[in-house]
Short mmCIF file of C-alpha atoms in Angstrom, two decimals:
data_model
loop_
_atom_site.label_atom_id
_atom_site.label_comp_id
_atom_site.label_asym_id
_atom_site.label_seq_id
_atom_site.Cartn_x
_atom_site.Cartn_y
_atom_site.Cartn_z
CA UNK A 2 -0.07 0.10 -0.34
CA UNK A 3 1.45 3.37 -0.76
CA UNK A 4 1.62 5.82 2.01
CA UNK A 5 1.92 9.43 2.27
CA UNK A 6 2.26 10.96 5.14
CA UNK A 7 2.63 14.98 6.15
CA UNK A 8 4.13 16.12 9.54
CA UNK A 9 1.04 17.67 11.13
CA UNK A 10 -2.49 17.28 10.55
CA UNK A 11 -3.50 20.80 11.91
CA UNK A 12 -1.03 23.84 12.53
CA UNK A 13 -1.73 27.34 13.49
CA UNK A 14 1.08 30.00 12.87
CA UNK A 15 1.19 33.52 13.10
CA UNK A 16 1.42 36.36 10.40
CA UNK A 17 5.11 36.39 9.71
CA UNK A 18 6.20 33.18 10.91
CA UNK A 19 8.00 30.65 8.72
CA UNK A 20 6.12 27.56 8.37
CA UNK A 21 7.12 24.55 7.42
CA UNK A 22 5.03 21.13 6.05
CA UNK A 23 6.71 18.26 5.37
CA UNK A 24 5.95 15.26 3.05
CA UNK A 25 7.21 11.33 3.19
CA UNK A 26 6.25 8.71 1.26
CA UNK A 27 7.24 5.08 1.00
CA UNK A 28 7.01 3.87 -2.36
CA UNK A 29 9.95 5.05 -4.57
CA UNK A 30 7.65 8.10 -6.35
CA UNK A 31 10.17 10.12 -8.72
CA UNK A 32 7.08 12.93 -8.59
CA UNK A 33 6.10 14.78 -5.77
CA UNK A 34 3.43 17.28 -5.91
CA UNK A 35 2.09 20.03 -3.16
CA UNK A 36 -1.57 21.57 -3.40
CA UNK A 37 -3.68 23.91 -1.51
CA UNK A 38 -7.45 23.83 -1.55
CA UNK A 39 -9.91 26.31 -0.38
CA UNK A 40 -13.66 25.93 -0.71
CA UNK A 41 -14.82 26.72 -4.32
CA UNK A 42 -11.41 26.72 -5.88
CA UNK A 43 -10.44 22.97 -6.10
CA UNK A 44 -6.68 22.23 -5.90
CA UNK A 45 -4.47 24.28 -7.32
CA UNK A 46 -0.47 22.98 -7.60
CA UNK A 47 1.81 25.04 -6.15
CA UNK A 48 4.51 22.68 -7.07
CA UNK A 49 5.79 19.72 -7.83
CA UNK A 50 9.02 18.14 -8.06
CA UNK A 51 10.41 15.18 -10.40
CA UNK A 52 13.23 14.54 -9.14
CA UNK A 53 15.92 15.12 -6.30
CA UNK A 54 16.50 18.75 -6.02
CA UNK A 55 14.58 19.56 -9.06
CA UNK A 56 11.33 21.76 -8.66
CA UNK A 57 8.88 23.24 -10.90
CA UNK A 58 6.32 25.87 -10.68
CA UNK A 59 3.00 24.93 -10.44
CA UNK A 60 -0.18 27.81 -10.94
CA UNK A 61 0.04 29.39 -7.57
CA UNK A 62 3.33 29.11 -6.25
CA UNK A 63 3.59 33.31 -5.09
CA UNK A 64 4.87 32.92 -1.37
CA UNK A 65 5.93 29.78 -1.21
CA UNK A 66 8.98 27.41 -1.92
CA UNK A 67 10.24 23.82 -1.86
CA UNK A 68 13.12 21.83 -0.89
CA UNK A 69 13.66 18.24 -2.14
CA UNK A 70 16.70 17.09 -0.39
CA UNK A 71 16.10 12.94 -0.46
CA UNK A 72 13.85 11.14 -3.01
CA UNK A 73 11.10 10.75 -0.19
CA UNK A 74 10.68 13.99 1.37
CA UNK A 75 9.08 16.94 -0.13
CA UNK A 76 8.69 19.94 1.66
CA UNK A 77 6.57 22.87 1.82
CA UNK A 78 7.84 26.38 3.04
CA UNK A 79 6.15 29.63 3.82
CA UNK A 80 8.77 32.10 4.27
CA UNK A 81 6.49 34.49 5.23
CA UNK A 82 3.02 33.15 6.49
CA UNK A 83 0.31 35.74 6.07
CA UNK A 84 -3.31 35.54 6.62
CA UNK A 85 -4.41 34.22 3.23
CA UNK A 86 -2.49 31.55 2.87
CA UNK A 87 -4.85 29.78 5.53
CA UNK A 88 -5.68 26.61 3.66
CA UNK A 89 -6.05 22.95 3.62
CA UNK A 90 -2.05 21.91 2.06
CA UNK A 91 -2.18 18.71 0.07
CA UNK A 92 0.65 16.27 -0.49
CA UNK A 93 0.87 13.87 -3.54
CA UNK A 94 2.94 11.65 -4.55
CA UNK A 95 3.46 9.15 -8.59
CA UNK A 96 5.33 7.19 -10.44
CA UNK A 97 7.17 8.82 -13.44
CA UNK A 98 5.70 6.34 -16.02
CA UNK A 99 4.61 7.31 -19.55
CA UNK A 100 1.14 6.38 -19.71
CA UNK A 101 0.62 6.12 -15.97
CA UNK A 102 0.19 9.10 -13.62
CA UNK A 103 -2.09 8.14 -10.59
CA UNK A 104 -1.31 10.11 -7.61
CA UNK A 105 -1.87 9.07 -3.85
CA UNK A 106 -2.62 11.83 -1.76
CA UNK A 107 -1.43 12.54 2.02
CA UNK A 108 -3.89 13.15 5.23
CA UNK A 109 -3.26 17.09 4.53
CA UNK A 110 -2.61 19.65 6.64
CA UNK A 111 -5.21 22.38 7.56
CA UNK A 112 -3.16 25.71 8.46
CA UNK A 113 -4.83 28.70 9.95
CA UNK A 114 -2.61 31.74 9.60
CA UNK A 115 -3.39 33.91 12.61
CA UNK B 22 -5.32 26.30 -21.95
CA UNK B 23 -5.65 23.05 -20.29
CA UNK B 24 -9.37 22.49 -18.38
CA UNK B 25 -11.00 20.40 -16.80
CA UNK B 26 -14.83 21.13 -15.84
CA UNK B 27 -17.37 19.09 -13.76
CA UNK B 28 -20.79 19.03 -13.46
CA UNK B 29 -22.86 19.52 -11.80
CA UNK B 30 -20.98 21.08 -8.96
CA UNK B 31 -23.48 20.51 -6.29
CA UNK B 32 -26.21 17.66 -6.23
CA UNK B 33 -28.72 16.21 -4.13
CA UNK B 34 -30.16 12.88 -4.52
CA UNK B 35 -32.45 10.93 -3.21
CA UNK B 36 -31.38 6.91 -1.60
CA UNK B 37 -31.99 4.89 -4.86
CA UNK B 38 -31.71 7.01 -7.41
CA UNK B 39 -29.52 6.79 -10.28
CA UNK B 40 -27.58 10.03 -11.59
CA UNK B 41 -24.55 11.07 -13.29
CA UNK B 42 -21.67 13.10 -13.22
CA UNK B 43 -19.83 14.80 -16.09
CA UNK B 44 -16.27 15.46 -16.50
CA UNK B 45 -15.26 17.37 -20.15
CA UNK B 46 -11.74 18.59 -20.96
CA UNK B 47 -10.28 20.63 -23.42
CA UNK B 48 -7.78 18.81 -24.89
CA UNK B 49 -6.68 15.53 -26.24
CA UNK B 50 -6.09 13.21 -23.38
CA UNK B 51 -6.88 9.35 -22.59
CA UNK B 52 -6.02 9.11 -19.24
CA UNK B 53 -8.28 10.37 -16.52
CA UNK B 54 -8.62 9.35 -12.63
CA UNK B 55 -11.52 9.59 -10.53
CA UNK B 56 -11.03 10.52 -6.68
CA UNK B 57 -13.31 10.76 -3.79
CA UNK B 58 -13.14 13.11 -0.94
CA UNK B 59 -14.91 12.92 2.58
CA UNK B 60 -15.19 15.92 4.39
CA UNK B 61 -12.67 17.01 6.40
CA UNK B 62 -10.38 13.98 4.50
CA UNK B 63 -7.71 13.47 1.84
CA UNK B 64 -8.42 12.70 -1.83
CA UNK B 65 -8.89 9.03 -2.08
CA UNK B 66 -8.31 6.83 -5.86
CA UNK B 67 -11.27 5.37 -7.32
CA UNK B 68 -11.34 4.32 -10.62
CA UNK B 69 -7.58 5.05 -13.15
CA UNK B 70 -9.14 5.09 -16.82
CA UNK B 71 -6.24 4.11 -19.36
CA UNK B 72 -8.01 4.48 -23.09
CA UNK B 73 -10.48 5.07 -25.00
CA UNK B 74 -13.93 2.96 -24.04
CA UNK B 75 -12.48 1.96 -20.72
CA UNK B 76 -15.20 1.13 -17.83
CA UNK B 77 -14.77 0.21 -14.51
CA UNK B 78 -16.88 -0.64 -12.03
CA UNK B 79 -16.61 -0.66 -8.01
CA UNK B 80 -20.47 -1.42 -6.34
CA UNK B 81 -22.48 1.28 -7.13
CA UNK B 82 -19.97 3.40 -9.27
CA UNK B 83 -18.93 2.91 -12.89
CA UNK B 84 -16.65 5.31 -14.60
CA UNK B 85 -16.36 5.67 -18.13
CA UNK B 86 -13.53 7.04 -21.02
CA UNK B 87 -14.75 8.85 -24.20
CA UNK B 88 -11.57 9.87 -25.48
CA UNK B 89 -13.24 11.26 -28.98
CA UNK B 90 -16.08 13.27 -27.06
CA UNK B 91 -13.37 14.11 -23.85
CA UNK B 92 -15.60 13.17 -21.31
CA UNK B 93 -15.66 10.86 -18.90
CA UNK B 94 -18.96 9.86 -16.67
CA UNK B 95 -19.51 8.61 -13.32
CA UNK B 96 -22.57 7.03 -12.17
CA UNK B 97 -24.40 5.97 -8.95
CA UNK B 98 -26.59 3.47 -9.02
CA UNK B 99 -29.38 2.99 -6.46
CA UNK B 100 -27.64 5.40 -4.42
CA UNK B 101 -27.06 4.86 -0.40
CA UNK B 102 -25.94 7.60 1.95
CA UNK B 103 -22.16 6.13 2.10
CA UNK B 104 -21.51 7.69 -1.15
CA UNK B 105 -22.19 10.96 0.33
CA UNK B 106 -18.87 13.10 -0.64
CA UNK B 107 -17.36 14.95 -3.20
CA UNK B 108 -15.90 13.42 -6.35
CA UNK B 109 -12.86 15.17 -8.54
CA UNK B 110 -12.14 13.89 -12.02
CA UNK B 111 -8.01 14.61 -12.86
CA UNK B 112 -7.09 14.02 -16.91
CA UNK B 113 -3.33 13.77 -17.40
CA UNK B 114 -2.73 15.80 -20.31
CA UNK B 115 0.97 14.44 -20.74
CA UNK B 116 2.79 17.15 -18.44
CA UNK B 117 4.14 14.59 -15.67
CA UNK B 118 0.83 16.43 -13.67
CA UNK B 119 -2.79 16.04 -13.30
CA UNK B 120 -5.60 18.98 -13.79
CA UNK B 121 -8.57 18.63 -11.78
CA UNK B 122 -11.94 19.49 -11.76
CA UNK B 123 -13.65 21.59 -9.59
CA UNK B 124 -15.53 18.88 -7.55
CA UNK B 125 -19.11 17.82 -7.55
CA UNK B 126 -20.13 17.75 -3.83
CA UNK B 127 -22.77 14.44 -3.74
CA UNK B 128 -25.51 14.49 -1.02
CA UNK B 129 -27.51 11.32 -0.70
CA UNK B 130 -31.07 12.16 0.92
CA UNK B 131 -32.45 9.18 2.83
#
């Protein structure tokens, strides 16, 4: 069974704090993704990574950065948290196999920025 | 532009009835995925459709893919309360990512 874990289910931070969200997968997947999910807006891709130390911007990268130092771990960083980053954050991973791109999701982190 | 549209966005159904959720997408793809999300939870993979004409069934849910029409359907048969959730379709446009629809929130009413 694929397992994707995220470091926190719930997180409360203050405006201006630096925030780290961690994601770990145990299936040796090449690709990893960070999304945010807001009511009425569906899932929006923030960043993704297709290999260690590689990253690509998604649709809404502003205010975020990422780090992938090891294949199994993908971190999302909010350099200076703002209230408009209050959201549910979902991590996902997938194999890099041509023609098959099923993504497996972690449980999510609900972040509140006060 | 790569777009995926689902309709309806909200659906209330009576138990025992049948209904269909539609997923249209903007450009060629023959790889589509359906996910389920329960309130407050993450996304769970339901179906993987990898070719034109693909049909998958699990219990009261059946998904199909028509790549010529750029359309996938998720059909619910004799709905039961346990199927209440939000359903997402996601399309692989060949760029290593998935483009998600906005989701259909399904509520089954006794």
